[in-house]
PDB file of C-alpha atoms in Angstrom:
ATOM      1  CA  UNK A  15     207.644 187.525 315.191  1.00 91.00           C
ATOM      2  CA  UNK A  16     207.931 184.107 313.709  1.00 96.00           C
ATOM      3  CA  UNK A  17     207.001 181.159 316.205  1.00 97.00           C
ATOM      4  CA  UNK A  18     207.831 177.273 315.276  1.00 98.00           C
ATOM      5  CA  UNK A  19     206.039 174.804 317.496  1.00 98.00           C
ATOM      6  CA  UNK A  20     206.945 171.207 317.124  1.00 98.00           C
ATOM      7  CA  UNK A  21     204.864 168.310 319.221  1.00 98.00           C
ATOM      8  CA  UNK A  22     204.549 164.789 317.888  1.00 98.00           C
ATOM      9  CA  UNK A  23     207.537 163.400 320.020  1.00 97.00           C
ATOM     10  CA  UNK A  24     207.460 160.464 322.353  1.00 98.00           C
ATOM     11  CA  UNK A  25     208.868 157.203 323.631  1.00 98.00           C
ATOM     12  CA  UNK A  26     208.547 154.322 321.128  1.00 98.00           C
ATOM     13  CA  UNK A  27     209.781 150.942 320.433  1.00 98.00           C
ATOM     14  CA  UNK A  28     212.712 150.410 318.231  1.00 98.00           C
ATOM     15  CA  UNK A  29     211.369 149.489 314.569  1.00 98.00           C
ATOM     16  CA  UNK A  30     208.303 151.579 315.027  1.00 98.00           C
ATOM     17  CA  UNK A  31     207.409 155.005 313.780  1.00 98.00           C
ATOM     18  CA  UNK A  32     206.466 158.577 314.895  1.00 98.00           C
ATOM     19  CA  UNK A  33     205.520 162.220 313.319  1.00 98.00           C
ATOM     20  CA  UNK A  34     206.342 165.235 314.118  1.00 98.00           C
ATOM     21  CA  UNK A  35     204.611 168.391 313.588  1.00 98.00           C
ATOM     22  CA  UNK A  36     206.231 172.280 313.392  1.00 98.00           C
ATOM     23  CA  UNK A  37     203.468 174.684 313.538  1.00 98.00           C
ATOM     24  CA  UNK A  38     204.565 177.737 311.922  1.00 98.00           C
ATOM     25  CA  UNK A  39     203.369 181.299 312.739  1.00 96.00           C
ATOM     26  CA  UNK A  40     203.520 184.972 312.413  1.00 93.00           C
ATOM     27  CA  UNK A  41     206.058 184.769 309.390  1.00 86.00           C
ATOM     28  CA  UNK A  42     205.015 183.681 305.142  1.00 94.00           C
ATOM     29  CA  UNK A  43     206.110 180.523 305.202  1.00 96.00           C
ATOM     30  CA  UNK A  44     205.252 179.566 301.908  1.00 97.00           C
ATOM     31  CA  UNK A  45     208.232 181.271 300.906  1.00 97.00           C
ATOM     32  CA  UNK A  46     211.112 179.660 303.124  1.00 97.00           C
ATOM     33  CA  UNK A  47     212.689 176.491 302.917  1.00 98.00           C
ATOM     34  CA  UNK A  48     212.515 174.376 306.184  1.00 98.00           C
ATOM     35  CA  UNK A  49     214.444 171.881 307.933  1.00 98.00           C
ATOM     36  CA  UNK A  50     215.069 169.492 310.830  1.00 98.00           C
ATOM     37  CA  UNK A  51     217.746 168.859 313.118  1.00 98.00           C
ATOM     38  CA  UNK A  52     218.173 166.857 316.529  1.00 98.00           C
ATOM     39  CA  UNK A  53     220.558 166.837 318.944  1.00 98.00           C
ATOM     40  CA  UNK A  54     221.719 163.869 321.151  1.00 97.00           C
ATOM     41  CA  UNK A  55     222.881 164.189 324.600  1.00 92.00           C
ATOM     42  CA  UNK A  56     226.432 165.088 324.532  1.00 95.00           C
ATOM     43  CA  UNK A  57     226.515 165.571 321.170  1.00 96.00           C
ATOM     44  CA  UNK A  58     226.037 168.698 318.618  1.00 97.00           C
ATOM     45  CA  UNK A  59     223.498 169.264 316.952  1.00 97.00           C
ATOM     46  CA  UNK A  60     223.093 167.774 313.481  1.00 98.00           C
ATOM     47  CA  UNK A  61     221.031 168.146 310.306  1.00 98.00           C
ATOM     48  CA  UNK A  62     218.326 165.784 309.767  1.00 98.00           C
ATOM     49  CA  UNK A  63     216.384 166.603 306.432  1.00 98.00           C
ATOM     50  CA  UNK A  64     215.273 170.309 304.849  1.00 98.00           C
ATOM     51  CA  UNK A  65     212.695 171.407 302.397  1.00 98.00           C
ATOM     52  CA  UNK A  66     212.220 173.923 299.524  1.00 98.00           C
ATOM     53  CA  UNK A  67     209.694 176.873 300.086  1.00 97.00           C
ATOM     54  CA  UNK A  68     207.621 174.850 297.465  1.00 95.00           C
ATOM     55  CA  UNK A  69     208.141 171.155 298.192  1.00 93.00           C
ATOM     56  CA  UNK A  70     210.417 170.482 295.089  1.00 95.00           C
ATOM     57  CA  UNK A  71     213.524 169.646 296.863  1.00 96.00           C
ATOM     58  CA  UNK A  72     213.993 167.390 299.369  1.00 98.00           C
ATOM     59  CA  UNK A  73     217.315 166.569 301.316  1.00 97.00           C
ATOM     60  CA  UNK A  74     218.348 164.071 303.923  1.00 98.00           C
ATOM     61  CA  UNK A  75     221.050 162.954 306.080  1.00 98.00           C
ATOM     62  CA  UNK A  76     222.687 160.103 304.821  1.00 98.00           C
ATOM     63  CA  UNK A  77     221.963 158.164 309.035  1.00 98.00           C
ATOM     64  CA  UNK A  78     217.773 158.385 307.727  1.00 98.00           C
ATOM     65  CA  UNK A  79     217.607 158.302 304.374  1.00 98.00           C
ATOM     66  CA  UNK A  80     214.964 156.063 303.532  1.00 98.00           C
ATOM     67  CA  UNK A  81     213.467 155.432 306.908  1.00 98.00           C
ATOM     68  CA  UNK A  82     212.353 159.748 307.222  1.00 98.00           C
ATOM     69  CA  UNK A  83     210.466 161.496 305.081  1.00 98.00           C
ATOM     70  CA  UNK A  84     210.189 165.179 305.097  1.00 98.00           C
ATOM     71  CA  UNK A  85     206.722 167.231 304.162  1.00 98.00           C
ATOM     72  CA  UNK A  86     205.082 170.181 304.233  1.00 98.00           C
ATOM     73  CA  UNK A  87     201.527 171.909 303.658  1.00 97.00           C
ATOM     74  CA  UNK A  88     201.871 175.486 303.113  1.00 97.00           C
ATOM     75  CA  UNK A  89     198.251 175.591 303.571  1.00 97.00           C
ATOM     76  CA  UNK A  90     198.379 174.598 306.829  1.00 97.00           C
ATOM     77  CA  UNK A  91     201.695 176.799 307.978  1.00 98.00           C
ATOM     78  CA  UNK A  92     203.425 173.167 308.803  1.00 98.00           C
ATOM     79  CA  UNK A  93     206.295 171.220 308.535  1.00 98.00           C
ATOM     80  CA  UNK A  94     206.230 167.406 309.025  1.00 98.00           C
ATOM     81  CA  UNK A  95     208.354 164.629 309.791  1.00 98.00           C
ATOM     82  CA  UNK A  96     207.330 161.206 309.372  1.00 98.00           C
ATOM     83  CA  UNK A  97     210.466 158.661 310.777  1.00 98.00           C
ATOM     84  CA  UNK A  98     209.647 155.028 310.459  1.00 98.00           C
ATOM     85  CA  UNK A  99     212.234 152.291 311.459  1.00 98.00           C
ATOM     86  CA  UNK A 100     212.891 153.930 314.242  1.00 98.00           C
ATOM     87  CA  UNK A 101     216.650 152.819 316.080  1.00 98.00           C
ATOM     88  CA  UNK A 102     217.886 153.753 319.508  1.00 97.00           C
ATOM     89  CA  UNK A 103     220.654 155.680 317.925  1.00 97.00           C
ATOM     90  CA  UNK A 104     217.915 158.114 316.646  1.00 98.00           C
ATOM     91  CA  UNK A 105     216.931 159.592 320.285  1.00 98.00           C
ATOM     92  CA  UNK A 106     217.502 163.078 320.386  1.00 98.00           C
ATOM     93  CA  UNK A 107     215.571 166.398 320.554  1.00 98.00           C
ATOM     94  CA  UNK A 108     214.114 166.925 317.031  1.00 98.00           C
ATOM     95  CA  UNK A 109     214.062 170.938 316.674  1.00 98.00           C
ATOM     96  CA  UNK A 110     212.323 172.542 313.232  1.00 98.00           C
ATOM     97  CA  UNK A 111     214.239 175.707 311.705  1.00 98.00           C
ATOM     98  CA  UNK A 112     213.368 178.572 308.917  1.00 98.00           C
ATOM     99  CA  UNK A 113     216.304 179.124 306.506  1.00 97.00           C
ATOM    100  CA  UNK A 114     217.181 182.612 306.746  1.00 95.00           C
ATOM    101  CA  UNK A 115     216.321 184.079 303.322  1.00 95.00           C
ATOM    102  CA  UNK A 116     212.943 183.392 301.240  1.00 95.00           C
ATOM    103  CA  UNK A 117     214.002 181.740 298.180  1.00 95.00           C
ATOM    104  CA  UNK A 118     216.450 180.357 299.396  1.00 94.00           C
ATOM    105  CA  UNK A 119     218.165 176.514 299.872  1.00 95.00           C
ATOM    106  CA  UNK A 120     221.702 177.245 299.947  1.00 94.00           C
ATOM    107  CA  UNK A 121     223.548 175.736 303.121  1.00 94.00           C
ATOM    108  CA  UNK A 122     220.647 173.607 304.095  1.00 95.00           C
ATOM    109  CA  UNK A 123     222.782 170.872 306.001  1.00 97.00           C
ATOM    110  CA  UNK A 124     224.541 174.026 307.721  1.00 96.00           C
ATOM    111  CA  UNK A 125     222.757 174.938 311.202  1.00 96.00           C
ATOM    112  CA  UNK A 126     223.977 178.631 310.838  1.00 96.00           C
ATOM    113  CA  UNK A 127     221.720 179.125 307.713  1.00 97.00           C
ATOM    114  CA  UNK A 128     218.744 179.031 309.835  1.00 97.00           C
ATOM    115  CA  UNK A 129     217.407 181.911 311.891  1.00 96.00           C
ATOM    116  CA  UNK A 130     214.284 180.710 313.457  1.00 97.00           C
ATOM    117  CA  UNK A 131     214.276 177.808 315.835  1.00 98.00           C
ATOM    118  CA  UNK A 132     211.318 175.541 317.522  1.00 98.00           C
ATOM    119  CA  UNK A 133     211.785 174.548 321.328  1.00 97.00           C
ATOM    120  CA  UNK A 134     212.132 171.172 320.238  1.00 98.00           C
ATOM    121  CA  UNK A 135     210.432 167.597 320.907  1.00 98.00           C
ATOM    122  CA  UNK A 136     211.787 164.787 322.745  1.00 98.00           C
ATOM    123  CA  UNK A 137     212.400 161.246 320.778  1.00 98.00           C
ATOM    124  CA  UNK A 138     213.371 158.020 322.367  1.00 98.00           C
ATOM    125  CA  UNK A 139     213.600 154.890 320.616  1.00 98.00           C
ATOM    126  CA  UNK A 140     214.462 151.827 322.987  1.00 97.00           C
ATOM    127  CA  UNK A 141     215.821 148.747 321.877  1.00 93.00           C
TER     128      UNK A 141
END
């Protein structure tokens, strides 16, 4: 059974920066692409950046481009997020997801291509 832990989440000052961490277990997850997503309150969840199984591709909301960057070591079984410029309008709970086929980066943006969720870590950015 495939377990995603993330942790890294807290409160923090807007203009300053955080990482998150998804601890991945029980699955190969050299061989799936990744991604984030976060979800406001009273809003739907949305796609924040994904990942190739090997690192090569990279993808990112247009709201963080440039201020997140998404990583991985497949040595280590974990996915990162490092978000710098932080704004208030980024507080949500970050969750980290397994795309549902190795191989695979089709529908990356889409929340239904992923089968394997994390709990999820809280952010908040105040102004």
């Amino acid at each position: 059974q495939v377990q995603l832990v993330e942790s890294g989440g807290g409160l923090v000052q807007a203009g300053g920066s955080l990482r998150l961490s998804c601890a991945s277990s029980g699955g190969t997850f050299s061989t799936y692409a990744m991604g984030w997503f976060r979800q406001a309150p009273g809003k739907e969840r949305e796609f924040v950046a994904a990942m190739s199984w090997s690192g090569a591709n990279r993808n990112y909301a247009d709201s963080v481009k440039g201020r997140f960057t998404i990583s991985r070591s497949n040595a280590k079984n974990t996915l990162y997020l490092q978000m710098n410029s932080l704004k208030p309008e980024d507080t949500a709970v970050y969750y980290c997801a397994r795309i549902h086929t190795p191989f695979d980066f089709n529908g990356y943006e889409k929340s239904s291509t992923y089968d394997y969720w994390g709990q999820g870590t809280q952010v908040t950015v105040s102004s």
